[in-house]
Tab-separated table of C-alpha atoms in Angstrom:
chain	number	residue	atom	x	y	z
A	1	MET	CA	26.115	-109.020	57.778
A	2	SER	CA	22.667	-107.542	58.394
A	3	ARG	CA	22.125	-104.592	60.720
A	4	THR	CA	20.237	-106.870	63.137
A	5	GLN	CA	23.142	-109.332	63.226
A	6	PHE	CA	25.571	-106.457	63.724
A	7	ARG	CA	23.492	-105.156	66.652
A	8	LEU	CA	23.480	-108.608	68.260
A	9	LEU	CA	27.249	-108.821	67.838
A	10	GLN	CA	27.594	-105.373	69.439
A	11	VAL	CA	25.483	-106.396	72.405
A	12	GLN	CA	27.268	-109.727	72.837
A	13	THR	CA	30.652	-108.018	72.673
A	14	MET	CA	29.668	-105.139	74.928
A	15	ALA	CA	28.120	-107.503	77.461
A	16	PHE	CA	31.630	-108.536	78.434
A	17	VAL	CA	33.104	-105.063	78.080
A	18	GLY	CA	30.159	-103.492	79.902
A	19	LEU	CA	30.483	-105.551	83.068
A	20	ALA	CA	34.221	-104.975	83.306
A	21	TYR	CA	34.287	-101.409	81.989
A	22	PHE	CA	31.038	-99.803	83.149
A	23	LEU	CA	30.442	-101.556	86.468
A	24	PRO	CA	32.710	-100.508	89.378
A	25	SER	CA	33.529	-103.237	91.851
A	26	THR	CA	32.034	-101.125	94.655
A	27	VAL	CA	28.512	-101.372	93.221
A	28	SER	CA	26.494	-104.175	94.773
A	29	ALA	CA	23.819	-106.074	92.858
A	30	GLN	CA	20.935	-108.193	94.007
A	31	PRO	CA	20.182	-111.472	92.187
A	32	GLY	CA	18.187	-110.790	89.040
A	33	ALA	CA	18.552	-107.011	89.355
A	34	PRO	CA	19.848	-104.906	86.455
A	35	VAL	CA	23.536	-104.165	86.984
A	36	ALA	CA	24.781	-102.276	83.925
A	37	PHE	CA	24.048	-100.967	80.461
A	38	ALA	CA	25.937	-101.861	77.299
A	39	TRP	CA	26.265	-99.226	74.588
A	40	GLN	CA	24.588	-100.052	71.283
A	41	GLU	CA	24.698	-96.987	69.041
A	42	SER	CA	24.906	-93.215	68.770
A	43	ILE	CA	22.496	-91.164	66.660
A	44	LYS	CA	23.061	-87.628	65.374
A	45	GLY	CA	21.137	-87.566	62.114
A	46	ASP	CA	24.405	-86.468	60.493
A	47	LYS	CA	23.537	-88.025	57.143
A	48	GLU	CA	20.935	-85.268	56.864
A	49	PRO	CA	22.960	-82.059	57.515
A	50	GLU	CA	19.881	-79.858	57.907
A	51	ILE	CA	18.515	-82.235	60.550
A	52	LEU	CA	21.774	-82.799	62.457
A	53	LEU	CA	21.208	-82.924	66.216
A	54	ARG	CA	23.013	-80.113	68.018
A	55	TRP	CA	21.661	-79.669	71.566
A	56	PRO	CA	19.268	-82.475	72.585
A	57	ILE	CA	17.637	-81.685	75.921
A	58	ALA	CA	14.740	-84.146	76.249
A	59	ILE	CA	13.732	-87.495	74.775
A	60	ALA	CA	10.640	-89.720	74.722
A	61	THR	CA	10.290	-93.192	73.205
A	62	ALA	CA	7.067	-94.002	71.367
A	63	SER	CA	7.846	-97.626	70.444
A	64	ASP	CA	10.859	-99.872	69.954
A	65	LEU	CA	11.234	-98.271	66.519
A	66	GLU	CA	10.509	-94.590	67.239
A	67	PHE	CA	11.569	-91.799	69.551
A	68	GLY	CA	11.094	-88.054	69.687
A	69	VAL	CA	13.759	-85.589	70.817
A	70	LEU	CA	13.842	-81.878	71.608
A	71	ASP	CA	16.753	-79.957	70.134
A	72	ALA	CA	17.267	-76.604	71.863
A	73	TRP	CA	19.294	-75.468	68.860
A	74	LYS	CA	16.755	-73.448	66.862
A	75	ALA	CA	13.962	-74.719	69.183
A	76	ARG	CA	12.760	-77.757	67.280
A	77	PHE	CA	11.299	-81.231	67.708
A	78	LEU	CA	12.433	-84.270	65.724
A	79	VAL	CA	11.158	-87.816	65.333
A	80	PHE	CA	13.591	-90.625	64.535
A	81	LYS	CA	12.429	-93.976	63.173
A	82	ASP	CA	14.404	-97.190	62.952
A	83	GLU	CA	14.335	-98.266	59.314
A	84	GLY	CA	16.248	-101.517	59.777
A	85	THR	CA	19.350	-101.716	57.575
A	86	ARG	CA	19.032	-97.969	56.814
A	87	GLY	CA	19.398	-97.094	60.477
A	88	TRP	CA	17.610	-94.410	62.469
A	89	LYS	CA	16.199	-91.817	60.088
A	90	PRO	CA	14.862	-88.400	61.184
A	91	LYS	CA	11.690	-86.854	59.821
A	92	GLN	CA	11.618	-83.181	58.918
A	93	PRO	CA	12.008	-81.077	62.103
A	94	VAL	CA	8.997	-79.365	63.641
A	95	GLU	CA	9.826	-75.759	64.483
A	96	LEU	CA	8.554	-74.817	67.954
A	97	PRO	CA	7.139	-71.391	68.889
A	98	ALA	CA	9.454	-71.025	71.901
A	99	PRO	CA	12.472	-72.766	73.458
A	100	PRO	CA	11.437	-76.218	74.656
A	101	SER	CA	11.836	-77.687	78.117
A	102	GLY	CA	10.245	-81.116	78.670
A	103	LEU	CA	8.978	-83.933	76.462
A	104	ALA	CA	6.729	-86.969	76.982
A	105	PHE	CA	4.738	-89.447	74.886
A	106	ASP	CA	1.255	-90.485	76.051
A	107	GLY	CA	0.597	-93.287	73.590
A	108	ASP	CA	-0.928	-91.107	70.878
A	109	ARG	CA	0.956	-87.801	70.820
A	110	TYR	CA	4.110	-86.080	71.993
A	111	LEU	CA	3.700	-83.435	74.720
A	112	VAL	CA	6.139	-80.514	74.862
A	113	THR	CA	6.505	-77.875	77.568
A	114	LEU	CA	7.803	-74.485	76.397
A	115	ARG	CA	10.016	-72.217	78.479
A	116	GLY	CA	8.885	-68.739	79.511
A	117	THR	CA	5.464	-68.990	77.884
A	118	GLY	CA	3.380	-71.059	80.297
A	119	ALA	CA	2.570	-73.248	77.312
A	120	LEU	CA	2.080	-76.951	76.766
A	121	VAL	CA	1.663	-78.184	73.209
A	122	ALA	CA	0.719	-81.536	71.728
A	123	ILE	CA	2.432	-82.734	68.571
A	124	GLU	CA	-0.108	-85.009	66.960
A	125	ARG	CA	0.953	-88.089	65.018
A	126	PRO	CA	1.395	-88.954	62.225
A	127	GLU	CA	1.322	-85.488	60.629
A	128	LEU	CA	3.203	-83.895	63.570
A	129	GLU	CA	0.817	-80.962	63.772
A	130	ILE	CA	1.076	-78.664	66.821
A	131	ARG	CA	-1.921	-78.000	69.061
A	132	ARG	CA	-1.835	-75.915	72.230
A	133	ILE	CA	-3.268	-77.434	75.433
A	134	SER	CA	-4.928	-75.170	78.007
A	135	LEU	CA	-3.265	-75.015	81.421
A	136	PRO	CA	-4.331	-73.343	84.682
A	137	PRO	CA	-3.392	-69.633	84.870
A	138	ASP	CA	0.171	-68.637	85.821
A	139	VAL	CA	1.625	-72.111	85.270
A	140	SER	CA	5.279	-72.339	84.246
A	141	PRO	CA	5.607	-75.953	83.024
A	142	GLY	CA	8.910	-77.797	83.078
A	143	ALA	CA	9.502	-81.507	83.595
A	144	ILE	CA	6.744	-83.720	82.192
A	145	ALA	CA	5.913	-87.439	82.070
A	146	ALA	CA	3.056	-89.384	80.501
A	147	LYS	CA	1.624	-92.885	80.585
A	148	PRO	CA	-0.873	-94.336	78.095
A	149	GLU	CA	-4.451	-94.471	79.436
A	150	VAL	CA	-3.300	-92.843	82.709
A	151	GLY	CA	-2.557	-89.274	81.639
A	152	TYR	CA	0.362	-86.954	82.180
A	153	LEU	CA	2.110	-85.146	84.989
A	154	LEU	CA	4.035	-81.888	84.899
A	155	PHE	CA	6.009	-79.725	87.284
A	156	ASP	CA	4.888	-76.109	87.661
A	157	SER	CA	7.958	-74.174	88.807
A	158	ALA	CA	5.956	-70.985	89.337
A	159	GLY	CA	3.533	-72.626	91.762
A	160	ASN	CA	5.943	-75.235	93.203
A	161	ARG	CA	3.490	-78.013	92.468
A	162	LEU	CA	2.980	-81.174	90.486
A	163	ILE	CA	-0.150	-81.172	88.334
A	164	ARG	CA	-1.681	-84.389	87.079
A	165	PHE	CA	-3.938	-84.497	84.021
A	166	SER	CA	-6.199	-87.126	82.515
A	167	PRO	CA	-5.611	-88.342	78.933
A	168	ASP	CA	-8.252	-85.831	77.758
A	169	ASP	CA	-6.387	-82.907	79.401
A	170	GLN	CA	-8.567	-82.545	82.502
A	171	ASN	CA	-6.845	-81.283	85.669
A	172	LEU	CA	-7.141	-84.157	88.169
A	173	LEU	CA	-4.737	-83.394	90.975
A	174	GLN	CA	-2.353	-80.712	92.267
A	175	VAL	CA	0.386	-81.603	94.734
A	176	PRO	CA	2.501	-78.914	96.459
A	177	ILE	CA	6.188	-79.794	96.464
A	178	ASP	CA	9.234	-78.106	97.929
A	179	GLY	CA	12.451	-78.168	95.937
A	180	TYR	CA	13.159	-77.847	92.249
A	181	VAL	CA	11.911	-80.840	90.248
A	182	THR	CA	14.234	-81.858	87.431
A	183	ALA	CA	12.358	-84.968	86.228
A	184	VAL	CA	9.096	-86.823	86.804
A	185	ALA	CA	7.866	-90.323	85.950
A	186	PHE	CA	4.954	-92.692	86.508
A	187	ASP	CA	5.518	-95.977	88.286
A	188	ALA	CA	3.921	-99.341	87.545
A	189	SER	CA	1.230	-98.892	90.213
A	190	GLY	CA	-0.162	-95.656	88.756
A	191	GLY	CA	1.595	-93.478	91.324
A	192	PHE	CA	4.361	-91.123	90.321
A	193	LEU	CA	7.931	-90.078	91.079
A	194	ALA	CA	9.791	-86.775	91.181
A	195	ALA	CA	13.537	-86.127	91.073
A	196	ILE	CA	14.654	-83.201	93.238
A	197	ALA	CA	17.814	-81.269	92.399
A	198	THR	CA	18.993	-80.131	95.851
A	199	PRO	CA	19.517	-82.194	97.861
A	200	PRO	CA	19.438	-84.863	95.148
A	201	GLU	CA	16.632	-87.279	95.930
A	202	ILE	CA	13.722	-89.219	94.476
A	203	ARG	CA	10.250	-88.879	95.992
A	204	ARG	CA	7.445	-91.350	95.431
A	205	PHE	CA	3.757	-90.371	95.510
A	206	GLY	CA	0.639	-92.512	95.584
A	207	THR	CA	-2.252	-92.109	93.173
A	208	ASN	CA	-3.867	-89.621	95.610
A	209	GLY	CA	-0.777	-87.402	95.628
A	210	GLU	CA	0.408	-88.355	99.118
A	211	MET	CA	4.179	-88.793	99.377
A	212	THR	CA	4.898	-92.369	100.436
A	213	ASN	CA	8.687	-92.500	100.384
A	214	SER	CA	11.895	-90.719	99.420
A	215	TRP	CA	15.471	-91.794	98.763
A	216	PRO	CA	18.715	-89.864	98.271
A	217	VAL	CA	20.352	-90.165	94.874
A	218	PRO	CA	23.822	-91.539	95.608
A	219	SER	CA	26.850	-89.667	94.360
A	220	ILE	CA	29.746	-91.700	93.040
A	221	ALA	CA	31.961	-88.662	92.521
A	222	ALA	CA	33.130	-85.684	94.550
A	223	ALA	CA	30.226	-83.536	93.349
A	224	PRO	CA	26.635	-84.244	94.439
A	225	ALA	CA	24.461	-86.079	91.954
A	226	TRP	CA	22.197	-84.028	89.668
A	227	PRO	CA	19.311	-86.291	88.579
A	228	VAL	CA	17.953	-85.044	85.248
A	229	GLY	CA	16.337	-88.135	83.752
A	230	LEU	CA	14.002	-90.546	85.524
A	231	ASP	CA	12.109	-93.678	84.524
A	232	ALA	CA	10.711	-96.745	86.271
A	233	ASP	CA	10.432	-100.264	84.881
A	234	ALA	CA	7.656	-102.759	85.501
A	235	GLY	CA	9.616	-104.390	88.307
A	236	GLY	CA	9.885	-101.148	90.270
A	237	ASP	CA	13.543	-100.361	89.560
A	238	LEU	CA	14.321	-96.672	89.039
A	239	ILE	CA	16.601	-95.577	86.200
A	240	ILE	CA	18.247	-92.183	86.707
A	241	ALA	CA	20.593	-90.081	84.572
A	242	ASP	CA	23.158	-88.135	86.612
A	243	ARG	CA	24.141	-84.988	84.738
A	244	HIS	CA	27.223	-84.310	86.857
A	245	THR	CA	28.943	-87.668	86.320
A	246	GLY	CA	27.483	-88.712	82.971
A	247	GLN	CA	26.293	-91.974	84.460
A	248	ILE	CA	23.105	-94.005	84.530
A	249	LEU	CA	22.139	-95.159	88.024
A	250	ILE	CA	19.746	-97.944	88.893
A	251	LEU	CA	17.930	-97.994	92.233
A	252	ASP	CA	15.700	-100.858	93.282
A	253	ALA	CA	12.159	-100.317	94.583
A	254	GLY	CA	13.596	-99.731	98.068
A	255	GLY	CA	15.999	-97.016	96.908
A	256	LYS	CA	19.163	-99.171	97.035
A	257	LEU	CA	21.817	-98.622	94.357
A	258	VAL	CA	21.961	-101.893	92.403
A	259	GLY	CA	23.632	-100.903	89.154
A	260	ILE	CA	25.445	-98.306	87.140
A	261	GLY	CA	26.183	-97.726	83.475
A	262	ALA	CA	28.278	-95.453	81.257
A	263	ARG	CA	30.573	-92.678	82.435
A	264	GLN	CA	31.624	-89.187	81.411
A	265	GLY	CA	33.413	-88.565	78.128
A	266	TRP	CA	33.240	-87.890	74.397
A	267	ASP	CA	33.716	-91.307	72.804
A	268	ALA	CA	30.894	-93.620	71.745
A	269	GLY	CA	29.175	-95.037	74.813
A	270	LEU	CA	30.270	-92.151	77.051
A	271	LEU	CA	28.020	-89.298	78.139
A	272	LEU	CA	28.675	-85.590	78.583
A	273	ARG	CA	26.053	-83.617	80.511
A	274	PRO	CA	23.157	-85.996	79.783
A	275	ALA	CA	19.834	-84.173	79.868
A	276	ASP	CA	17.146	-86.891	79.838
A	277	ILE	CA	16.447	-90.601	79.461
A	278	SER	CA	13.550	-92.694	78.180
A	279	ARG	CA	12.993	-96.439	78.205
A	280	PHE	CA	11.973	-98.378	75.102
A	281	PRO	CA	9.280	-101.071	75.612
A	282	ASP	CA	11.949	-103.762	75.101
A	283	GLY	CA	14.043	-102.381	77.987
A	284	ARG	CA	16.686	-100.427	76.076
A	285	ILE	CA	17.473	-96.917	77.287
A	286	ALA	CA	17.706	-93.820	75.079
A	287	VAL	CA	19.759	-90.933	76.488
A	288	ALA	CA	19.732	-87.311	75.336
A	289	ASP	CA	23.510	-86.810	75.409
A	290	GLN	CA	23.399	-83.025	75.389
A	291	GLY	CA	27.102	-82.249	75.715
A	292	ASN	CA	27.958	-84.505	72.776
A	293	GLY	CA	25.000	-83.433	70.619
A	294	ARG	CA	23.583	-86.911	70.109
A	295	VAL	CA	21.203	-89.594	71.320
A	296	GLN	CA	22.790	-92.772	72.654
A	297	ILE	CA	21.073	-96.117	73.051
A	298	PHE	CA	22.059	-98.693	75.649
A	299	SER	CA	20.867	-102.243	76.149
A	300	GLN	CA	20.210	-103.383	79.692
A	301	LEU	CA	22.349	-106.121	81.201
A	302	ARG	CA	21.080	-108.281	84.031
A	303	GLN	CA	22.863	-110.477	86.506
A	304	ASP	CA	21.588	-114.038	86.573
A	305	ALA	CA	20.371	-115.454	89.852
A	306	GLY	CA	22.702	-117.916	91.563
A	307	PRO	CA	22.139	-121.676	91.642
């Protein structure tokens, strides 16, 4: 059986398991909305002991066949490529000059924010060479997101602001924001989103930086949600990783909870203190499963519309 056939069998099998196992009966779903995620595979790079993932804290997909991940163990950046029947293979790690924080891919390069240095670096493909990008003075960059041909957005924790840049690194916009931002993302309209830690909520901003809406992140456990990963699909649905529960939440464009995937644990398909998520172009979700020292990939399940 080929690896592609095996993947299809996994998805077909997990489609039935996923709806019964991952989706609580209390979660409502609108027709055609995503309702769950089915686990596909876990990736540690363990066939290459010197490249073994230990403490993944951020992830960014570059294509359906490539993703980058930050490993806080020894402060390094790795690229994994899907080589078909050989599986996901890591390239030689890139050693970073300081502990990393956030990661994004802008269509040409990976962007990495570094803790405690006020630094943002670009890791240029295909050679994976590091180049420092100039930032305004006294910036302490954290969460970062990018979108091809639009630019990138980062959270400055020192100045309590979101800063938007053009693809050629020009400072376009600064937006004051109260609360600690744990994740940022662009939406389909060119606006952007920010996940706030306390109270847990998502805020939406227009292209001019004006906040247009906000929604609480629902908690499905005793502890409040802690949104650490954020992405938006072309239809406007928001995909959120909840660090406290190890779950993936799906909110529609109006902020309503319409789906849930995964749960907390150590086994394949379970998450322990997830740190970030990123969406592949084909709709799959890659999760930096920090507590388990791995990346996990989920396929997205959708509920068919009624007759």
